[in-house]
Amino acid sequence: MEIHEKIEFIRQQKQITKTQIAKKCSKTPAWYTNISKGKTKIDVDTLEKIAEALEIDVKMLFDKELNDALNKCKELL
């Protein structure tokens, strides 16, 4: 699962809107939509802001066990 897919999955599970994430990152909802679809590359600073908006540690996005679990969920959907 790609980083943008993990971000979007976590956002949905936490029931945080795209607009909320965008506002916390001082960006527009259209910007977040591009992030969530993988159309925009995410630099480290942006990744940290998104993780903060999701109230997670940025390391969580790189966790192998989480990645495996999310891939299994994705296969079931």
PDB file of N, CA, C and O in Angstrom:
ATOM      1  N   MET A   1       0.849  -1.176   0.000  1.00  0.00           N
ATOM      2  CA  MET A   1       0.000   0.000   0.000  1.00  0.00           C
ATOM      3  C   MET A   1       0.894   1.238   0.000  1.00  0.00           C
ATOM      4  O   MET A   1       1.845   1.321   0.769  1.00  0.00           O
ATOM      5  N   GLU A   2       0.586   2.160  -0.868  1.00  0.00           N
ATOM      6  CA  GLU A   2       1.354   3.394  -0.996  1.00  0.00           C
ATOM      7  C   GLU A   2       1.046   4.340   0.174  1.00  0.00           C
ATOM      8  O   GLU A   2      -0.004   4.233   0.812  1.00  0.00           O
ATOM      9  N   ILE A   3       1.950   5.284   0.400  1.00  0.00           N
ATOM     10  CA  ILE A   3       1.796   6.238   1.510  1.00  0.00           C
ATOM     11  C   ILE A   3       0.467   6.982   1.411  1.00  0.00           C
ATOM     12  O   ILE A   3      -0.246   7.114   2.405  1.00  0.00           O
ATOM     13  N   HIS A   4       0.118   7.469   0.226  1.00  0.00           N
ATOM     14  CA  HIS A   4      -1.127   8.232   0.100  1.00  0.00           C
ATOM     15  C   HIS A   4      -2.349   7.366   0.431  1.00  0.00           C
ATOM     16  O   HIS A   4      -3.325   7.859   0.989  1.00  0.00           O
ATOM     17  N   GLU A   5      -2.272   6.079   0.122  1.00  0.00           N
ATOM     18  CA  GLU A   5      -3.380   5.175   0.446  1.00  0.00           C
ATOM     19  C   GLU A   5      -3.475   4.950   1.954  1.00  0.00           C
ATOM     20  O   GLU A   5      -4.575   4.880   2.503  1.00  0.00           O
ATOM     21  N   LYS A   6      -2.331   4.842   2.611  1.00  0.00           N
ATOM     22  CA  LYS A   6      -2.324   4.677   4.069  1.00  0.00           C
ATOM     23  C   LYS A   6      -2.912   5.910   4.745  1.00  0.00           C
ATOM     24  O   LYS A   6      -3.727   5.794   5.661  1.00  0.00           O
ATOM     25  N   ILE A   7      -2.485   7.075   4.277  1.00  0.00           N
ATOM     26  CA  ILE A   7      -2.994   8.326   4.841  1.00  0.00           C
ATOM     27  C   ILE A   7      -4.508   8.381   4.699  1.00  0.00           C
ATOM     28  O   ILE A   7      -5.226   8.689   5.660  1.00  0.00           O
ATOM     29  N   GLU A   8      -4.996   8.081   3.525  1.00  0.00           N
ATOM     30  CA  GLU A   8      -6.434   8.143   3.274  1.00  0.00           C
ATOM     31  C   GLU A   8      -7.193   7.101   4.103  1.00  0.00           C
ATOM     32  O   GLU A   8      -8.253   7.390   4.660  1.00  0.00           O
ATOM     33  N   PHE A   9      -6.648   5.909   4.218  1.00  0.00           N
ATOM     34  CA  PHE A   9      -7.295   4.863   5.019  1.00  0.00           C
ATOM     35  C   PHE A   9      -7.397   5.295   6.481  1.00  0.00           C
ATOM     36  O   PHE A   9      -8.454   5.193   7.099  1.00  0.00           O
ATOM     37  N   ILE A  10      -6.307   5.799   7.022  1.00  0.00           N
ATOM     38  CA  ILE A  10      -6.298   6.240   8.421  1.00  0.00           C
ATOM     39  C   ILE A  10      -7.260   7.409   8.609  1.00  0.00           C
ATOM     40  O   ILE A  10      -8.011   7.455   9.591  1.00  0.00           O
ATOM     41  N   ARG A  11      -7.263   8.347   7.654  1.00  0.00           N
ATOM     42  CA  ARG A  11      -8.172   9.493   7.744  1.00  0.00           C
ATOM     43  C   ARG A  11      -9.623   9.026   7.814  1.00  0.00           C
ATOM     44  O   ARG A  11     -10.402   9.483   8.653  1.00  0.00           O
ATOM     45  N   GLN A  12      -9.973   8.098   6.969  1.00  0.00           N
ATOM     46  CA  GLN A  12     -11.340   7.589   6.952  1.00  0.00           C
ATOM     47  C   GLN A  12     -11.679   6.856   8.249  1.00  0.00           C
ATOM     48  O   GLN A  12     -12.781   7.025   8.785  1.00  0.00           O
ATOM     49  N   GLN A  13     -10.755   6.050   8.744  1.00  0.00           N
ATOM     50  CA  GLN A  13     -10.997   5.309   9.978  1.00  0.00           C
ATOM     51  C   GLN A  13     -11.184   6.242  11.176  1.00  0.00           C
ATOM     52  O   GLN A  13     -11.967   5.958  12.071  1.00  0.00           O
ATOM     53  N   LYS A  14     -10.482   7.359  11.161  1.00  0.00           N
ATOM     54  CA  LYS A  14     -10.580   8.324  12.254  1.00  0.00           C
ATOM     55  C   LYS A  14     -11.730   9.311  12.032  1.00  0.00           C
ATOM     56  O   LYS A  14     -11.963  10.184  12.850  1.00  0.00           O
ATOM     57  N   GLN A  15     -12.408   9.182  10.908  1.00  0.00           N
ATOM     58  CA  GLN A  15     -13.529  10.042  10.535  1.00  0.00           C
ATOM     59  C   GLN A  15     -13.140  11.520  10.551  1.00  0.00           C
ATOM     60  O   GLN A  15     -13.870  12.379  11.047  1.00  0.00           O
ATOM     61  N   ILE A  16     -11.991  11.795   9.973  1.00  0.00           N
ATOM     62  CA  ILE A  16     -11.511  13.157   9.811  1.00  0.00           C
ATOM     63  C   ILE A  16     -11.767  13.537   8.358  1.00  0.00           C
ATOM     64  O   ILE A  16     -11.484  12.754   7.450  1.00  0.00           O
ATOM     65  N   THR A  17     -12.314  14.717   8.138  1.00  0.00           N
ATOM     66  CA  THR A  17     -12.620  15.110   6.763  1.00  0.00           C
ATOM     67  C   THR A  17     -11.369  15.579   6.029  1.00  0.00           C
ATOM     68  O   THR A  17     -10.378  15.982   6.647  1.00  0.00           O
ATOM     69  N   LYS A  18     -11.463  15.551   4.713  1.00  0.00           N
ATOM     70  CA  LYS A  18     -10.362  16.047   3.884  1.00  0.00           C
ATOM     71  C   LYS A  18     -10.128  17.531   4.157  1.00  0.00           C
ATOM     72  O   LYS A  18      -8.998  17.997   4.199  1.00  0.00           O
ATOM     73  N   THR A  19     -11.212  18.250   4.364  1.00  0.00           N
ATOM     74  CA  THR A  19     -11.116  19.682   4.653  1.00  0.00           C
ATOM     75  C   THR A  19     -10.388  19.924   5.962  1.00  0.00           C
ATOM     76  O   THR A  19      -9.571  20.843   6.062  1.00  0.00           O
ATOM     77  N   GLN A  20     -10.665  19.109   6.971  1.00  0.00           N
ATOM     78  CA  GLN A  20      -9.981  19.261   8.256  1.00  0.00           C
ATOM     79  C   GLN A  20      -8.476  19.056   8.104  1.00  0.00           C
ATOM     80  O   GLN A  20      -7.686  19.812   8.670  1.00  0.00           O
ATOM     81  N   ILE A  21      -8.093  18.033   7.352  1.00  0.00           N
ATOM     82  CA  ILE A  21      -6.673  17.775   7.132  1.00  0.00           C
ATOM     83  C   ILE A  21      -6.052  18.960   6.397  1.00  0.00           C
ATOM     84  O   ILE A  21      -4.988  19.459   6.787  1.00  0.00           O
ATOM     85  N   ALA A  22      -6.704  19.414   5.348  1.00  0.00           N
ATOM     86  CA  ALA A  22      -6.181  20.539   4.566  1.00  0.00           C
ATOM     87  C   ALA A  22      -5.999  21.778   5.440  1.00  0.00           C
ATOM     88  O   ALA A  22      -4.955  22.434   5.381  1.00  0.00           O
ATOM     89  N   LYS A  23      -6.996  22.089   6.257  1.00  0.00           N
ATOM     90  CA  LYS A  23      -6.903  23.267   7.122  1.00  0.00           C
ATOM     91  C   LYS A  23      -5.749  23.152   8.111  1.00  0.00           C
ATOM     92  O   LYS A  23      -5.019  24.108   8.340  1.00  0.00           O
ATOM     93  N   LYS A  24      -5.578  21.972   8.693  1.00  0.00           N
ATOM     94  CA  LYS A  24      -4.494  21.778   9.654  1.00  0.00           C
ATOM     95  C   LYS A  24      -3.125  21.883   8.992  1.00  0.00           C
ATOM     96  O   LYS A  24      -2.136  22.142   9.658  1.00  0.00           O
ATOM     97  N   CYS A  25      -3.084  21.679   7.689  1.00  0.00           N
ATOM     98  CA  CYS A  25      -1.830  21.796   6.937  1.00  0.00           C
ATOM     99  C   CYS A  25      -1.717  23.158   6.238  1.00  0.00           C
ATOM    100  O   CYS A  25      -0.791  23.381   5.457  1.00  0.00           O
ATOM    101  N   SER A  26      -2.682  24.041   6.497  1.00  0.00           N
ATOM    102  CA  SER A  26      -2.731  25.372   5.865  1.00  0.00           C
ATOM    103  C   SER A  26      -2.766  25.268   4.338  1.00  0.00           C
ATOM    104  O   SER A  26      -2.092  26.018   3.626  1.00  0.00           O
ATOM    105  N   LYS A  27      -3.572  24.322   3.864  1.00  0.00           N
ATOM    106  CA  LYS A  27      -3.708  24.098   2.424  1.00  0.00           C
ATOM    107  C   LYS A  27      -5.184  24.051   2.061  1.00  0.00           C
ATOM    108  O   LYS A  27      -6.051  24.119   2.919  1.00  0.00           O
ATOM    109  N   THR A  28      -5.463  23.879   0.787  1.00  0.00           N
ATOM    110  CA  THR A  28      -6.847  23.798   0.312  1.00  0.00           C
ATOM    111  C   THR A  28      -7.321  22.347   0.272  1.00  0.00           C
ATOM    112  O   THR A  28      -6.497  21.426   0.177  1.00  0.00           O
ATOM    113  N   PRO A  29      -8.642  22.152   0.294  1.00  0.00           N
ATOM    114  CA  PRO A  29      -9.156  20.787   0.141  1.00  0.00           C
ATOM    115  C   PRO A  29      -8.725  20.147  -1.188  1.00  0.00           C
ATOM    116  O   PRO A  29      -8.476  18.942  -1.235  1.00  0.00           O
ATOM    117  N   ALA A  30      -8.611  20.941  -2.234  1.00  0.00           N
ATOM    118  CA  ALA A  30      -8.164  20.404  -3.534  1.00  0.00           C
ATOM    119  C   ALA A  30      -6.746  19.857  -3.430  1.00  0.00           C
ATOM    120  O   ALA A  30      -6.418  18.825  -4.028  1.00  0.00           O
ATOM    121  N   TRP A  31      -5.899  20.539  -2.668  1.00  0.00           N
ATOM    122  CA  TRP A  31      -4.526  20.063  -2.431  1.00  0.00           C
ATOM    123  C   TRP A  31      -4.576  18.688  -1.777  1.00  0.00           C
ATOM    124  O   TRP A  31      -3.888  17.765  -2.218  1.00  0.00           O
ATOM    125  N   TYR A  32      -5.404  18.543  -0.739  1.00  0.00           N
ATOM    126  CA  TYR A  32      -5.461  17.240  -0.063  1.00  0.00           C
ATOM    127  C   TYR A  32      -6.020  16.169  -0.995  1.00  0.00           C
ATOM    128  O   TYR A  32      -5.577  15.028  -0.969  1.00  0.00           O
ATOM    129  N   THR A  33      -6.989  16.521  -1.807  1.00  0.00           N
ATOM    130  CA  THR A  33      -7.547  15.550  -2.753  1.00  0.00           C
ATOM    131  C   THR A  33      -6.445  15.014  -3.668  1.00  0.00           C
ATOM    132  O   THR A  33      -6.371  13.809  -3.919  1.00  0.00           O
ATOM    133  N   ASN A  34      -5.570  15.896  -4.132  1.00  0.00           N
ATOM    134  CA  ASN A  34      -4.450  15.453  -4.971  1.00  0.00           C
ATOM    135  C   ASN A  34      -3.497  14.553  -4.190  1.00  0.00           C
ATOM    136  O   ASN A  34      -2.982  13.572  -4.739  1.00  0.00           O
ATOM    137  N   ILE A  35      -3.270  14.862  -2.930  1.00  0.00           N
ATOM    138  CA  ILE A  35      -2.431  14.013  -2.076  1.00  0.00           C
ATOM    139  C   ILE A  35      -3.078  12.634  -1.936  1.00  0.00           C
ATOM    140  O   ILE A  35      -2.433  11.603  -2.125  1.00  0.00           O
ATOM    141  N   SER A  36      -4.368  12.622  -1.615  1.00  0.00           N
ATOM    142  CA  SER A  36      -5.054  11.357  -1.342  1.00  0.00           C
ATOM    143  C   SER A  36      -5.160  10.455  -2.565  1.00  0.00           C
ATOM    144  O   SER A  36      -5.295   9.243  -2.432  1.00  0.00           O
ATOM    145  N   LYS A  37      -5.083  11.046  -3.751  1.00  0.00           N
ATOM    146  CA  LYS A  37      -5.146  10.270  -4.989  1.00  0.00           C
ATOM    147  C   LYS A  37      -3.759   9.926  -5.533  1.00  0.00           C
ATOM    148  O   LYS A  37      -3.649   9.288  -6.574  1.00  0.00           O
ATOM    149  N   GLY A  38      -2.726  10.386  -4.821  1.00  0.00           N
ATOM    150  CA  GLY A  38      -1.367  10.088  -5.265  1.00  0.00           C
ATOM    151  C   GLY A  38      -0.909  10.943  -6.424  1.00  0.00           C
ATOM    152  O   GLY A  38       0.084  10.627  -7.083  1.00  0.00           O
ATOM    153  N   LYS A  39      -1.596  12.043  -6.687  1.00  0.00           N
ATOM    154  CA  LYS A  39      -1.244  12.920  -7.806  1.00  0.00           C
ATOM    155  C   LYS A  39      -0.153  13.925  -7.441  1.00  0.00           C
ATOM    156  O   LYS A  39       0.427  14.539  -8.316  1.00  0.00           O
ATOM    157  N   THR A  40       0.075  14.104  -6.135  1.00  0.00           N
ATOM    158  CA  THR A  40       1.072  15.051  -5.656  1.00  0.00           C
ATOM    159  C   THR A  40       2.075  14.305  -4.793  1.00  0.00           C
ATOM    160  O   THR A  40       1.680  13.534  -3.910  1.00  0.00           O
ATOM    161  N   LYS A  41       3.352  14.539  -5.044  1.00  0.00           N
ATOM    162  CA  LYS A  41       4.378  13.924  -4.203  1.00  0.00           C
ATOM    163  C   LYS A  41       4.374  14.605  -2.842  1.00  0.00           C
ATOM    164  O   LYS A  41       4.121  15.800  -2.742  1.00  0.00           O
ATOM    165  N   ILE A  42       4.672  13.830  -1.818  1.00  0.00           N
ATOM    166  CA  ILE A  42       4.640  14.341  -0.450  1.00  0.00           C
ATOM    167  C   ILE A  42       6.068  14.451   0.064  1.00  0.00           C
ATOM    168  O   ILE A  42       6.775  13.451   0.145  1.00  0.00           O
ATOM    169  N   ASP A  43       6.459  15.676   0.437  1.00  0.00           N
ATOM    170  CA  ASP A  43       7.790  15.838   1.018  1.00  0.00           C
ATOM    171  C   ASP A  43       7.718  15.540   2.525  1.00  0.00           C
ATOM    172  O   ASP A  43       6.634  15.349   3.085  1.00  0.00           O
ATOM    173  N   VAL A  44       8.862  15.483   3.162  1.00  0.00           N
ATOM    174  CA  VAL A  44       8.929  15.099   4.575  1.00  0.00           C
ATOM    175  C   VAL A  44       8.156  16.067   5.465  1.00  0.00           C
ATOM    176  O   VAL A  44       7.412  15.644   6.351  1.00  0.00           O
ATOM    177  N   ASP A  45       8.311  17.364   5.232  1.00  0.00           N
ATOM    178  CA  ASP A  45       7.601  18.359   6.051  1.00  0.00           C
ATOM    179  C   ASP A  45       6.092  18.192   5.939  1.00  0.00           C
ATOM    180  O   ASP A  45       5.372  18.240   6.936  1.00  0.00           O
ATOM    181  N   THR A  46       5.612  17.977   4.729  1.00  0.00           N
ATOM    182  CA  THR A  46       4.181  17.789   4.504  1.00  0.00           C
ATOM    183  C   THR A  46       3.701  16.508   5.161  1.00  0.00           C
ATOM    184  O   THR A  46       2.636  16.471   5.786  1.00  0.00           O
ATOM    185  N   LEU A  47       4.484  15.471   5.038  1.00  0.00           N
ATOM    186  CA  LEU A  47       4.135  14.194   5.651  1.00  0.00           C
ATOM    187  C   LEU A  47       4.006  14.338   7.171  1.00  0.00           C
ATOM    188  O   LEU A  47       3.077  13.812   7.778  1.00  0.00           O
ATOM    189  N   GLU A  48       4.904  15.091   7.764  1.00  0.00           N
ATOM    190  CA  GLU A  48       4.846  15.327   9.209  1.00  0.00           C
ATOM    191  C   GLU A  48       3.594  16.122   9.583  1.00  0.00           C
ATOM    192  O   GLU A  48       2.936  15.823  10.588  1.00  0.00           O
ATOM    193  N   LYS A  49       3.222  17.109   8.769  1.00  0.00           N
ATOM    194  CA  LYS A  49       2.015  17.904   9.038  1.00  0.00           C
ATOM    195  C   LYS A  49       0.758  17.045   8.921  1.00  0.00           C
ATOM    196  O   LYS A  49      -0.157  17.152   9.724  1.00  0.00           O
ATOM    197  N   ILE A  50       0.729  16.199   7.913  1.00  0.00           N
ATOM    198  CA  ILE A  50      -0.428  15.315   7.731  1.00  0.00           C
ATOM    199  C   ILE A  50      -0.530  14.339   8.903  1.00  0.00           C
ATOM    200  O   ILE A  50      -1.616  14.114   9.440  1.00  0.00           O
ATOM    201  N   ALA A  51       0.601  13.764   9.307  1.00  0.00           N
ATOM    202  CA  ALA A  51       0.597  12.844  10.445  1.00  0.00           C
ATOM    203  C   ALA A  51       0.105  13.552  11.704  1.00  0.00           C
ATOM    204  O   ALA A  51      -0.684  12.985  12.477  1.00  0.00           O
ATOM    205  N   GLU A  52       0.535  14.775  11.902  1.00  0.00           N
ATOM    206  CA  GLU A  52       0.079  15.553  13.058  1.00  0.00           C
ATOM    207  C   GLU A  52      -1.423  15.790  12.979  1.00  0.00           C
ATOM    208  O   GLU A  52      -2.132  15.656  13.975  1.00  0.00           O
ATOM    209  N   ALA A  53      -1.925  16.116  11.791  1.00  0.00           N
ATOM    210  CA  ALA A  53      -3.359  16.334  11.604  1.00  0.00           C
ATOM    211  C   ALA A  53      -4.154  15.052  11.872  1.00  0.00           C
ATOM    212  O   ALA A  53      -5.278  15.102  12.368  1.00  0.00           O
ATOM    213  N   LEU A  54      -3.547  13.901  11.563  1.00  0.00           N
ATOM    214  CA  LEU A  54      -4.194  12.609  11.811  1.00  0.00           C
ATOM    215  C   LEU A  54      -3.986  12.123  13.250  1.00  0.00           C
ATOM    216  O   LEU A  54      -4.522  11.093  13.636  1.00  0.00           O
ATOM    217  N   GLU A  55      -3.167  12.882  13.984  1.00  0.00           N
ATOM    218  CA  GLU A  55      -2.835  12.534  15.372  1.00  0.00           C
ATOM    219  C   GLU A  55      -2.159  11.168  15.466  1.00  0.00           C
ATOM    220  O   GLU A  55      -2.524  10.326  16.286  1.00  0.00           O
ATOM    221  N   ILE A  56      -1.190  10.973  14.556  1.00  0.00           N
ATOM    222  CA  ILE A  56      -0.391   9.748  14.565  1.00  0.00           C
ATOM    223  C   ILE A  56       1.082  10.115  14.487  1.00  0.00           C
ATOM    224  O   ILE A  56       1.423  11.221  14.067  1.00  0.00           O
ATOM    225  N   ASP A  57       1.926   9.188  14.846  1.00  0.00           N
ATOM    226  CA  ASP A  57       3.365   9.362  14.673  1.00  0.00           C
ATOM    227  C   ASP A  57       3.672   9.063  13.205  1.00  0.00           C
ATOM    228  O   ASP A  57       3.194   8.065  12.663  1.00  0.00           O
ATOM    229  N   VAL A  58       4.449   9.919  12.566  1.00  0.00           N
ATOM    230  CA  VAL A  58       4.770   9.734  11.155  1.00  0.00           C
ATOM    231  C   VAL A  58       5.397   8.361  10.895  1.00  0.00           C
ATOM    232  O   VAL A  58       5.214   7.780   9.815  1.00  0.00           O
ATOM    233  N   LYS A  59       6.079   7.809  11.878  1.00  0.00           N
ATOM    234  CA  LYS A  59       6.695   6.483  11.729  1.00  0.00           C
ATOM    235  C   LYS A  59       5.646   5.407  11.455  1.00  0.00           C
ATOM    236  O   LYS A  59       5.937   4.393  10.824  1.00  0.00           O
ATOM    237  N   MET A  60       4.439   5.637  11.927  1.00  0.00           N
ATOM    238  CA  MET A  60       3.354   4.671  11.735  1.00  0.00           C
ATOM    239  C   MET A  60       3.105   4.412  10.238  1.00  0.00           C
ATOM    240  O   MET A  60       2.750   3.305   9.839  1.00  0.00           O
ATOM    241  N   LEU A  61       3.331   5.419   9.418  1.00  0.00           N
ATOM    242  CA  LEU A  61       3.102   5.276   7.984  1.00  0.00           C
ATOM    243  C   LEU A  61       4.121   4.363   7.316  1.00  0.00           C
ATOM    244  O   LEU A  61       3.923   3.918   6.192  1.00  0.00           O
ATOM    245  N   PHE A  62       5.221   4.080   8.029  1.00  0.00           N
ATOM    246  CA  PHE A  62       6.273   3.229   7.488  1.00  0.00           C
ATOM    247  C   PHE A  62       6.364   1.889   8.220  1.00  0.00           C
ATOM    248  O   PHE A  62       7.245   1.096   7.938  1.00  0.00           O
ATOM    249  N   ASP A  63       5.444   1.633   9.144  1.00  0.00           N
ATOM    250  CA  ASP A  63       5.457   0.420   9.951  1.00  0.00           C
ATOM    251  C   ASP A  63       5.083  -0.791   9.094  1.00  0.00           C
ATOM    252  O   ASP A  63       4.031  -0.814   8.462  1.00  0.00           O
ATOM    253  N   LYS A  64       5.937  -1.802   9.074  1.00  0.00           N
ATOM    254  CA  LYS A  64       5.705  -2.988   8.241  1.00  0.00           C
ATOM    255  C   LYS A  64       4.460  -3.753   8.664  1.00  0.00           C
ATOM    256  O   LYS A  64       3.669  -4.177   7.822  1.00  0.00           O
ATOM    257  N   GLU A  65       4.245  -3.912   9.959  1.00  0.00           N
ATOM    258  CA  GLU A  65       3.060  -4.648  10.428  1.00  0.00           C
ATOM    259  C   GLU A  65       1.783  -3.923  10.031  1.00  0.00           C
ATOM    260  O   GLU A  65       0.822  -4.558   9.598  1.00  0.00           O
ATOM    261  N   LEU A  66       1.781  -2.603  10.176  1.00  0.00           N
ATOM    262  CA  LEU A  66       0.607  -1.831   9.758  1.00  0.00           C
ATOM    263  C   LEU A  66       0.416  -1.970   8.259  1.00  0.00           C
ATOM    264  O   LEU A  66      -0.706  -2.167   7.788  1.00  0.00           O
ATOM    265  N   ASN A  67       1.485  -1.895   7.507  1.00  0.00           N
ATOM    266  CA  ASN A  67       1.402  -2.026   6.062  1.00  0.00           C
ATOM    267  C   ASN A  67       0.796  -3.371   5.667  1.00  0.00           C
ATOM    268  O   ASN A  67      -0.086  -3.435   4.814  1.00  0.00           O
ATOM    269  N   ASP A  68       1.237  -4.438   6.299  1.00  0.00           N
ATOM    270  CA  ASP A  68       0.694  -5.769   6.016  1.00  0.00           C
ATOM    271  C   ASP A  68      -0.793  -5.839   6.343  1.00  0.00           C
ATOM    272  O   ASP A  68      -1.584  -6.378   5.571  1.00  0.00           O
ATOM    273  N   ALA A  69      -1.170  -5.276   7.495  1.00  0.00           N
ATOM    274  CA  ALA A  69      -2.579  -5.291   7.912  1.00  0.00           C
ATOM    275  C   ALA A  69      -3.444  -4.479   6.950  1.00  0.00           C
ATOM    276  O   ALA A  69      -4.542  -4.912   6.569  1.00  0.00           O
ATOM    277  N   LEU A  70      -2.959  -3.328   6.531  1.00  0.00           N
ATOM    278  CA  LEU A  70      -3.722  -2.492   5.602  1.00  0.00           C
ATOM    279  C   LEU A  70      -3.854  -3.159   4.240  1.00  0.00           C
ATOM    280  O   LEU A  70      -4.901  -3.072   3.607  1.00  0.00           O
ATOM    281  N   ASN A  71      -2.810  -3.853   3.808  1.00  0.00           N
ATOM    282  CA  ASN A  71      -2.896  -4.576   2.542  1.00  0.00           C
ATOM    283  C   ASN A  71      -3.953  -5.668   2.603  1.00  0.00           C
ATOM    284  O   ASN A  71      -4.687  -5.890   1.645  1.00  0.00           O
ATOM    285  N   LYS A  72      -4.042  -6.345   3.744  1.00  0.00           N
ATOM    286  CA  LYS A  72      -5.071  -7.389   3.897  1.00  0.00           C
ATOM    287  C   LYS A  72      -6.463  -6.781   3.862  1.00  0.00           C
ATOM    288  O   LYS A  72      -7.370  -7.325   3.245  1.00  0.00           O
ATOM    289  N   CYS A  73      -6.630  -5.636   4.535  1.00  0.00           N
ATOM    290  CA  CYS A  73      -7.923  -4.945   4.522  1.00  0.00           C
ATOM    291  C   CYS A  73      -8.293  -4.536   3.101  1.00  0.00           C
ATOM    292  O   CYS A  73      -9.433  -4.679   2.673  1.00  0.00           O
ATOM    293  N   LYS A  74      -7.320  -4.016   2.372  1.00  0.00           N
ATOM    294  CA  LYS A  74      -7.548  -3.576   1.010  1.00  0.00           C
ATOM    295  C   LYS A  74      -7.989  -4.743   0.127  1.00  0.00           C
ATOM    296  O   LYS A  74      -8.875  -4.605  -0.703  1.00  0.00           O
ATOM    297  N   GLU A  75      -7.384  -5.906   0.339  1.00  0.00           N
ATOM    298  CA  GLU A  75      -7.752  -7.091  -0.445  1.00  0.00           C
ATOM    299  C   GLU A  75      -9.195  -7.513  -0.161  1.00  0.00           C
ATOM    300  O   GLU A  75      -9.880  -7.981  -1.060  1.00  0.00           O
ATOM    301  N   LEU A  76      -9.648  -7.329   1.070  1.00  0.00           N
ATOM    302  CA  LEU A  76     -10.997  -7.721   1.445  1.00  0.00           C
ATOM    303  C   LEU A  76     -12.051  -6.761   0.903  1.00  0.00           C
ATOM    304  O   LEU A  76     -13.203  -7.142   0.729  1.00  0.00           O
ATOM    305  N   LEU A  77     -11.643  -5.540   0.634  1.00  0.00           N
ATOM    306  CA  LEU A  77     -12.595  -4.541   0.119  1.00  0.00           C
ATOM    307  C   LEU A  77     -12.684  -4.680  -1.345  1.00  0.00           C
ATOM    308  O   LEU A  77     -13.188  -4.858  -2.167  1.00  0.00           O
TER     309      LEU A  77
END
